[in-house]
Short mmCIF file of C-alpha atoms in Angstrom, two decimals:
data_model
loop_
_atom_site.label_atom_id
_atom_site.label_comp_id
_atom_site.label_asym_id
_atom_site.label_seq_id
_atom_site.Cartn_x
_atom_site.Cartn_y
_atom_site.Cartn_z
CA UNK C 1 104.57 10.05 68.24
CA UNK C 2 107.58 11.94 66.58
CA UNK C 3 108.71 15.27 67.46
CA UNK C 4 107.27 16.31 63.79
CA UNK C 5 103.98 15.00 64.85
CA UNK C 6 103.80 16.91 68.05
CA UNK C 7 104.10 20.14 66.10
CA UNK C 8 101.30 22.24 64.75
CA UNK C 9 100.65 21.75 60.69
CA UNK C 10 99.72 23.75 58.27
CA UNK C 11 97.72 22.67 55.16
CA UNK C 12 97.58 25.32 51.66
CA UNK C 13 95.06 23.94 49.81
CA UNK C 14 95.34 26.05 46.39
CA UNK C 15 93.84 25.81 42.89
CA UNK C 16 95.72 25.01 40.01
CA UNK C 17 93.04 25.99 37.49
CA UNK C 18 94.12 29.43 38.51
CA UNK C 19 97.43 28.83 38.85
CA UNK C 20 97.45 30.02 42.54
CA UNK C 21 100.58 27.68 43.05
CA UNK C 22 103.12 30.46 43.64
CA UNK C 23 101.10 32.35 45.84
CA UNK C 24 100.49 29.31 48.28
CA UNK C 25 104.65 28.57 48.24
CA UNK C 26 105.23 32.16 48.90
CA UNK C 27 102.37 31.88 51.75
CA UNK C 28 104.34 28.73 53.62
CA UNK C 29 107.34 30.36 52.91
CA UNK C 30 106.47 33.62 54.97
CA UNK C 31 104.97 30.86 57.87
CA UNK C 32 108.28 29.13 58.11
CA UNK C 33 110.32 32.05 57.96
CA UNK C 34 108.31 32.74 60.68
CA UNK C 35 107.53 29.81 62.51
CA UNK C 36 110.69 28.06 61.62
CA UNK C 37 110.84 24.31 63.38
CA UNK C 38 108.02 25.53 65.78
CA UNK C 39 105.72 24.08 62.77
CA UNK C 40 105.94 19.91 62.36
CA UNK C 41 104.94 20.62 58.68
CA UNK C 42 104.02 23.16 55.65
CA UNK C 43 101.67 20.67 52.90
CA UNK C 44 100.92 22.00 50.12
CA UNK C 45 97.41 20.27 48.21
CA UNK C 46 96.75 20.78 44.81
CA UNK C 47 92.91 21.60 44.18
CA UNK C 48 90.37 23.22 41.72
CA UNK C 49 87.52 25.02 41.43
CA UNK C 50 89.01 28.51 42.55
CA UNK C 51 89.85 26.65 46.12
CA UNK C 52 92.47 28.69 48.70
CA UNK C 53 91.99 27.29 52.06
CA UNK C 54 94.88 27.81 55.01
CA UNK C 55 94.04 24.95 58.20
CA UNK C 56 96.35 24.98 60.80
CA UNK C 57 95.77 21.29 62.90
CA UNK C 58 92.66 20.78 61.12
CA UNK C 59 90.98 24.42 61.99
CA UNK C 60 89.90 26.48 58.90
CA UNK C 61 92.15 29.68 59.21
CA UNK C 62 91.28 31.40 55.97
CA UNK C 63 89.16 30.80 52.81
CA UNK C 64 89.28 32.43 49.99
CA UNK C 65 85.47 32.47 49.13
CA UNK C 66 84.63 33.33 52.74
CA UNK C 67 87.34 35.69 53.43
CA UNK C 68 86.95 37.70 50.11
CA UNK C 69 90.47 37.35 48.75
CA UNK C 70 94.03 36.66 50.07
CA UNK C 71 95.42 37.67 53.03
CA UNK C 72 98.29 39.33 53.34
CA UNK C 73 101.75 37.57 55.17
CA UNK C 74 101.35 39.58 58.22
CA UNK C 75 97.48 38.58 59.22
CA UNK C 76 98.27 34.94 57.51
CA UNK C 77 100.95 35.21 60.72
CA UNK C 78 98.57 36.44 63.18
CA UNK C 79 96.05 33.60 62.53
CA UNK C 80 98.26 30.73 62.69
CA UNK C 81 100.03 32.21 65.31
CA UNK C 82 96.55 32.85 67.11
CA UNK C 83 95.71 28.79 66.53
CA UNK C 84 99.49 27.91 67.94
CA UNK C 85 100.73 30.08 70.31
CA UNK C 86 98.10 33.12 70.99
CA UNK C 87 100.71 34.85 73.21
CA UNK C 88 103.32 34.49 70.72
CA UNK C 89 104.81 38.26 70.06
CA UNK C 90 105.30 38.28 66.06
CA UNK C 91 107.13 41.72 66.29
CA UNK C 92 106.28 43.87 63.27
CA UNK C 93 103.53 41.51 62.30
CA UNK C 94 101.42 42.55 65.29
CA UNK C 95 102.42 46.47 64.67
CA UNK C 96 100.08 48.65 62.72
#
């Protein structure tokens, strides 16, 4: 196993019907801003049907349909960083 491997991934799963492209590259953008080389990977996977799913090693961390929307950077953060490193401080992301 490579170093990559070892590493948490994340997985945007977007739809291109609605042209959510930008929004999912801005989304792993924020995470490895974040994250930086703590993550083994940011994959992004073209889908329809009005799909926006976020996994982080294979656990669902937001939906779309479920979660009512898009959420923003800062709770996108807290949830991977709640699957990868709960005691992770994230600074201003955690403030209110």
């Amino acid at each position: 196993m490579n170093d990559r491997q070892a590493k948490p991934a994340v997985t945007i799963t977007y739809c291109t019907q609605c042209h959510w492209l930008l929004r999912a590259a801005w989304m792993a953008q924020e995470l490895l801003s974040t994250f930086g080389t703590d993550l083994g990977a940011v994959t992004l996977v073209p889908g329809t049907g009005g799909i926006f799913t976020i996994t982080c090693n294979e656990t669902l961390v937001w939906d779309r349909k479920r979660g009512g929307g898009f959420p923003d950077a800062a709770k996108l953060k807290q949830l991977v960083r709640d699957v990868i490193d709960p005691e992770r401080d994230l600074g201003h992301a955690d403030r209110r």
